[in-house]
Amino acid sequence: MTDRLRWGILATGGIAHSFTNDLKLNGFTVQAVGSRSQAGADAFAAEFDIPNAHGSYEALVNDPEVDVIYVSTPHPVHAENARLVLEAGKHVLVEKPFTLNAAEAREIAALAAEKGLLALEAMWTRYLPHMVRIREIIAAGTLGEVRSLIADHTQKLSDDPAHRINALELGGGALLDLGIYPVSFSWDLFGEPSTIQSTATFKETGADAQIAAVFGYDGGRIATTVSASDTRGPNAATVLGTEARVDIDAVWYTPTTFRVVSHDGTVLESYASEVVGRGMHFQAEAVERLVAAGTLGGDLLTIDETVAIMGTLDTIREQIGLRYPGE
């Protein structure tokens, strides 16, 4: 692409470092960073050779040299920060989960439409080359009729009650941080579930430690997902069809390998990802492509689907009795 957008980075945590590193490795223009402190912005700017460093989010969104902003703050302020960006007339890529709940997601989607701007969820897995190839294989009919998905996202994370993953006031818990991946993958394959059955266990802080959800679809298709913040599992996924399956290796939602295996055990295809960096830049490529084409509703992951996925997460939370402060 010749006319690159100028990126701004809102917040300077770990995920912002990973994303910015991938942008720099792959030739994107990172123009500015904003932090809650000037010192934080200056340090981040120095690390990544970013021209403009702002000591507030307001200064960042009003930087005339910025076209699009990546929001990487904690979940409960995603909507607030996205609103700030859109009101300033900038496109926005919001770290997943897009918001805390579907009501907030609908508000941001409506504001983006009103302003004629792109608001996209940073579900980077959708855009990874191995996921693109898997969609091609399914569309070609290689698997036959796709019947089910089995996917886990299970990590052994901190048990410190003050850690973000365990803090309800920060949207902590397995569902929003980890479960969003297999839930979004289920939507990618099958669309909106017709039935949802969920169960969970909790930590002393009230944050969910384990979530299991089974989605049912028309025609008898099923997706089974497990997510946990207190146990590490295989972090693999399998797409099952009547003629063949796809075995996606760990970690399935990052650049990885997979095999297409027929019902008699014959390996029909082996795939290995070749990616510069972590692979987070593919979603940025999507942003720039969508803006250039004027496709502001998205394509591989539309804003309407993002809102609906947040609705699925809301339903799961309702079933397991999980509410966040202020809701």
Coordinates of C-alpha atoms in Angstrom, one line a residue:
M1 CA 0.0 0.0 0.0
T2 CA 1.3 3.4 -0.9
D3 CA -0.9 5.7 1.2
R4 CA -0.3 4.4 4.7
L5 CA -2.3 5.6 7.6
R6 CA -0.6 7.3 10.5
W7 CA -1.1 5.2 13.6
G8 CA -1.4 6.5 17.2
I9 CA -1.1 4.1 20.2
L10 CA -3.4 4.8 23.1
A11 CA -1.8 3.3 26.3
T12 CA 1.6 1.7 26.7
G13 CA 1.1 -1.7 28.3
G14 CA 2.3 -5.1 27.2
I15 CA -0.1 -5.6 24.4
A16 CA 0.6 -2.1 23.0
H17 CA 4.3 -3.1 23.0
S18 CA 3.6 -6.3 21.0
F19 CA 1.3 -4.5 18.5
T20 CA 3.7 -1.6 18.0
N21 CA 6.7 -3.9 17.5
D22 CA 4.8 -5.7 14.8
L23 CA 3.8 -2.4 13.1
K24 CA 7.4 -1.3 13.1
L25 CA 8.7 -4.6 11.8
N26 CA 6.3 -4.6 8.9
G27 CA 6.6 -1.1 7.6
F28 CA 3.6 0.7 9.1
T29 CA 3.8 4.4 10.1
V30 CA 3.5 4.8 13.9
Q31 CA 3.2 8.5 14.3
A32 CA 2.3 9.1 18.0
V33 CA 1.7 7.5 21.4
G34 CA -0.4 8.7 24.3
S35 CA -0.1 7.8 27.9
R36 CA -1.6 9.0 31.2
S37 CA 1.9 10.5 31.9
Q38 CA 4.4 12.3 29.8
A39 CA 7.2 10.1 31.1
G40 CA 5.4 7.0 30.1
A41 CA 4.7 8.4 26.6
D42 CA 8.3 9.5 26.2
A43 CA 9.7 6.1 27.2
F44 CA 7.5 4.3 24.8
A45 CA 8.3 6.7 22.0
A46 CA 12.0 6.4 22.6
E47 CA 11.7 2.6 22.5
F48 CA 10.0 2.5 19.2
D49 CA 11.3 5.7 17.6
I50 CA 7.9 7.4 17.5
P51 CA 7.9 11.1 16.6
N52 CA 5.0 12.4 18.8
A53 CA 4.6 11.6 22.5
H54 CA 1.6 12.8 24.4
G55 CA 1.1 12.9 28.1
S56 CA -2.7 12.4 27.9
Y57 CA -5.1 10.5 25.7
E58 CA -6.9 13.7 24.8
A59 CA -3.7 15.2 23.3
L60 CA -3.2 12.0 21.3
V61 CA -6.6 11.9 19.8
N62 CA -6.4 15.6 18.8
D63 CA -3.0 15.1 17.2
P64 CA -3.5 16.3 13.5
E65 CA -0.8 14.0 12.3
V66 CA -2.7 10.8 13.4
D67 CA -5.3 9.1 11.3
V68 CA -6.2 5.9 13.3
I69 CA -5.7 5.0 16.9
Y70 CA -5.2 1.6 18.6
V71 CA -6.8 1.4 22.0
S72 CA -5.2 -1.1 24.5
T73 CA -6.5 0.0 27.9
P74 CA -8.3 -2.3 30.3
H75 CA -11.7 -3.7 29.2
P76 CA -13.9 -1.4 31.3
V77 CA -12.6 1.8 29.6
H78 CA -12.5 0.5 26.0
A79 CA -15.9 2.2 25.3
E80 CA -14.8 5.5 26.9
N81 CA -11.5 5.5 25.0
A82 CA -13.1 4.5 21.7
R83 CA -15.7 7.3 22.1
L84 CA -12.9 9.8 22.7
V85 CA -11.1 8.7 19.5
L86 CA -14.3 8.8 17.4
E87 CA -15.4 12.1 18.7
A88 CA -12.0 13.5 17.6
G89 CA -12.6 12.2 14.1
K90 CA -10.2 9.3 14.1
H91 CA -10.7 5.7 13.0
V92 CA -10.2 3.2 15.9
L93 CA -9.0 -0.3 16.4
V94 CA -10.1 -1.5 19.9
E95 CA -8.3 -4.3 21.7
K96 CA -10.5 -7.3 22.4
P97 CA -12.9 -7.7 23.9
F98 CA -14.3 -4.7 22.1
T99 CA -16.1 -3.4 25.2
L100 CA -17.3 -4.7 28.5
N101 CA -20.8 -5.7 27.2
A102 CA -23.1 -5.5 24.2
A103 CA -24.8 -2.2 25.2
E104 CA -21.4 -0.4 25.1
A105 CA -20.5 -2.1 21.8
R106 CA -23.8 -0.9 20.2
E107 CA -23.1 2.6 21.4
I108 CA -19.6 2.6 19.8
A109 CA -20.9 1.1 16.6
A110 CA -23.6 3.7 16.4
L111 CA -21.2 6.6 17.0
A112 CA -18.7 5.2 14.4
A113 CA -21.6 5.0 11.8
E114 CA -22.7 8.6 12.7
K115 CA -19.2 9.9 12.3
G116 CA -18.4 7.9 9.1
L117 CA -15.5 6.2 10.7
L118 CA -14.1 2.7 11.1
A119 CA -14.4 1.0 14.5
L120 CA -12.9 -2.5 14.4
E121 CA -12.3 -5.1 17.1
A122 CA -8.6 -6.1 17.4
M123 CA -9.4 -9.9 17.1
W124 CA -6.1 -10.4 15.3
T125 CA -6.6 -14.2 14.9
R126 CA -9.2 -13.6 12.2
Y127 CA -6.6 -12.1 9.9
L128 CA -3.7 -14.6 10.4
P129 CA -2.6 -16.5 7.3
H130 CA -3.4 -19.9 8.8
M131 CA -6.9 -18.9 9.6
V132 CA -7.3 -17.5 6.0
R133 CA -6.2 -20.8 4.7
I134 CA -8.5 -22.8 6.9
R135 CA -11.5 -20.8 5.7
E136 CA -10.4 -21.5 2.1
I137 CA -10.2 -25.3 2.8
I138 CA -13.7 -25.2 4.4
A139 CA -15.1 -23.2 1.4
A140 CA -13.6 -25.7 -1.0
G141 CA -15.5 -28.6 0.6
T142 CA -12.4 -30.5 1.7
L143 CA -13.8 -31.2 5.1
G144 CA -17.2 -32.2 3.8
E145 CA -20.0 -30.9 6.0
V146 CA -18.4 -29.1 9.0
R147 CA -20.0 -30.4 12.1
S148 CA -18.2 -29.2 15.2
L149 CA -15.4 -27.1 16.7
I150 CA -13.4 -28.0 19.8
A151 CA -11.1 -25.2 21.1
D152 CA -9.5 -24.3 24.4
H153 CA -7.7 -21.2 25.7
T154 CA -6.3 -22.2 29.0
Q155 CA -3.4 -20.5 30.8
K156 CA -1.8 -20.7 34.2
L157 CA -1.8 -17.0 35.1
S158 CA -1.2 -15.1 38.3
D159 CA -3.1 -16.0 41.5
D160 CA -2.4 -12.6 43.0
P161 CA -5.8 -11.1 43.9
A162 CA -4.5 -7.6 42.8
H163 CA -3.5 -8.9 39.3
R164 CA -5.7 -7.6 36.5
I165 CA -6.8 -11.1 35.5
N166 CA -8.3 -11.5 39.0
A167 CA -9.8 -8.0 39.5
L168 CA -13.5 -7.7 38.6
E169 CA -13.2 -3.9 38.6
L170 CA -10.8 -4.3 35.6
G171 CA -13.0 -6.8 33.8
G172 CA -10.7 -9.6 34.9
G173 CA -11.5 -13.3 34.6
A174 CA -11.1 -16.1 32.0
L175 CA -14.1 -15.2 29.8
L176 CA -13.2 -11.7 28.5
D177 CA -9.4 -12.2 28.5
L178 CA -9.2 -15.7 27.1
G179 CA -12.7 -17.0 26.2
I180 CA -13.2 -14.3 23.7
Y181 CA -10.8 -16.2 21.3
P182 CA -12.7 -19.5 21.0
V183 CA -16.0 -17.8 21.2
S184 CA -15.0 -15.6 18.3
F185 CA -13.7 -18.6 16.4
S186 CA -17.1 -20.3 16.9
W187 CA -18.8 -17.3 15.4
D188 CA -16.3 -17.2 12.5
L189 CA -17.2 -20.8 11.6
F190 CA -20.9 -21.1 12.4
G191 CA -22.3 -17.6 13.0
E192 CA -24.7 -16.9 15.9
P193 CA -25.5 -19.9 18.1
S194 CA -29.1 -20.9 18.6
T195 CA -28.4 -22.4 22.0
I196 CA -25.8 -21.6 24.7
Q197 CA -25.0 -23.7 27.7
S198 CA -22.4 -22.5 30.1
T199 CA -20.8 -23.4 33.5
A200 CA -17.9 -21.8 35.5
T201 CA -15.8 -21.9 38.6
F202 CA -14.7 -18.7 40.4
K203 CA -11.8 -17.3 42.3
E204 CA -12.1 -15.7 45.8
T205 CA -12.1 -12.3 44.1
G206 CA -15.3 -13.2 42.2
A207 CA -13.5 -13.4 38.9
D208 CA -14.2 -16.4 36.8
A209 CA -11.4 -19.0 36.8
Q210 CA -12.8 -21.5 34.3
I211 CA -15.5 -21.3 31.7
A212 CA -17.0 -24.0 29.6
A213 CA -19.6 -23.2 26.9
V214 CA -21.4 -25.4 24.4
F215 CA -23.0 -23.7 21.4
G216 CA -25.7 -25.4 19.4
Y217 CA -26.5 -24.4 15.8
D218 CA -29.1 -25.2 13.2
G219 CA -28.5 -28.6 11.5
G220 CA -27.0 -30.1 14.6
R221 CA -23.6 -28.4 14.6
I222 CA -21.8 -27.9 17.9
A223 CA -18.9 -25.8 19.2
T224 CA -17.3 -26.7 22.5
T225 CA -15.0 -24.1 24.2
V226 CA -13.1 -24.2 27.5
S227 CA -11.2 -21.2 28.9
A228 CA -9.2 -21.0 32.2
S229 CA -6.8 -18.6 33.9
D230 CA -5.7 -21.1 36.6
T231 CA -4.7 -24.2 34.5
R232 CA -2.7 -24.5 31.3
G233 CA -4.0 -26.9 28.7
P234 CA -3.1 -27.8 25.1
N235 CA -4.4 -24.5 23.6
A236 CA -5.2 -26.5 20.4
A237 CA -8.3 -26.5 18.2
T238 CA -10.0 -29.0 16.0
V239 CA -12.5 -28.4 13.2
L240 CA -14.4 -31.6 12.5
G241 CA -16.1 -32.4 9.2
T242 CA -17.8 -35.4 7.7
E243 CA -14.9 -36.1 5.3
A244 CA -11.9 -34.6 7.1
R245 CA -10.8 -32.5 10.1
V246 CA -8.3 -29.7 10.7
D247 CA -6.0 -30.1 13.7
I248 CA -4.6 -26.7 14.7
D249 CA -1.5 -26.9 16.9
A250 CA -0.7 -24.8 19.9
V251 CA -1.1 -22.0 20.1
W252 CA -4.0 -22.2 17.7
Y253 CA -5.0 -18.5 17.8
T254 CA -1.4 -17.3 17.0
P255 CA 0.7 -18.1 13.9
T256 CA 1.1 -21.9 14.0
T257 CA 0.8 -25.1 12.1
F258 CA -2.1 -27.3 11.2
R259 CA -2.9 -30.5 9.3
V260 CA -5.9 -31.5 7.3
V261 CA -6.6 -35.2 8.0
S262 CA -9.1 -37.3 6.2
H263 CA -11.5 -39.6 7.9
D264 CA -9.2 -42.6 7.1
G265 CA -6.2 -40.8 8.7
T266 CA -4.5 -39.6 5.5
V267 CA -2.8 -36.2 5.9
L268 CA -4.2 -34.1 3.0
E269 CA -2.4 -30.9 3.8
S270 CA 0.2 -29.6 6.2
Y271 CA 0.5 -25.9 6.8
A272 CA 3.2 -23.9 8.6
S273 CA 2.8 -20.1 9.2
E274 CA 5.6 -17.8 8.1
V275 CA 5.2 -14.5 9.8
V276 CA 7.4 -11.5 10.6
G277 CA 6.9 -10.7 14.3
R278 CA 4.0 -12.0 16.3
G279 CA 1.4 -11.5 13.5
M280 CA -0.5 -8.6 15.0
H281 CA 0.1 -6.4 12.0
F282 CA -2.4 -8.3 9.8
Q283 CA -5.3 -6.6 11.6
A284 CA -3.6 -3.3 10.9
E285 CA -3.4 -4.2 7.2
A286 CA -7.2 -4.9 7.4
V287 CA -7.8 -1.5 8.9
E288 CA -5.9 0.3 6.2
R289 CA -7.5 -1.8 3.4
L290 CA -11.0 -1.1 4.8
V291 CA -10.4 2.6 5.2
A292 CA -9.0 2.8 1.6
A293 CA -12.0 1.0 0.3
G294 CA -14.5 2.9 2.3
T295 CA -15.8 -0.4 3.8
L296 CA -16.3 1.1 7.3
G297 CA -18.5 -1.8 8.6
G298 CA -15.6 -4.3 8.3
D299 CA -15.6 -7.5 6.3
L300 CA -13.9 -10.6 8.0
L301 CA -15.2 -9.3 11.3
T302 CA -18.0 -6.7 10.9
I303 CA -18.9 -4.3 13.6
D304 CA -22.4 -5.9 13.7
E305 CA -20.8 -9.3 14.4
T306 CA -18.6 -7.8 17.1
V307 CA -21.7 -6.4 18.8
A308 CA -23.4 -9.8 18.5
I309 CA -20.3 -11.6 19.9
M310 CA -20.5 -9.3 22.9
G311 CA -24.1 -10.3 23.3
T312 CA -23.0 -14.0 23.4
L313 CA -20.5 -13.1 26.1
D314 CA -23.3 -11.3 28.0
T315 CA -25.5 -14.5 27.8
I316 CA -22.7 -16.6 29.1
R317 CA -22.2 -14.2 32.0
E318 CA -25.9 -14.2 32.8
Q319 CA -25.9 -18.0 32.9
I320 CA -23.0 -18.2 35.3
G321 CA -24.0 -15.2 37.4
L322 CA -21.1 -12.9 36.6
R323 CA -21.5 -9.1 36.7
Y324 CA -18.9 -6.4 36.7
P325 CA -18.9 -3.3 39.0
G326 CA -21.0 -0.5 37.6
E327 CA -23.2 -2.7 35.4

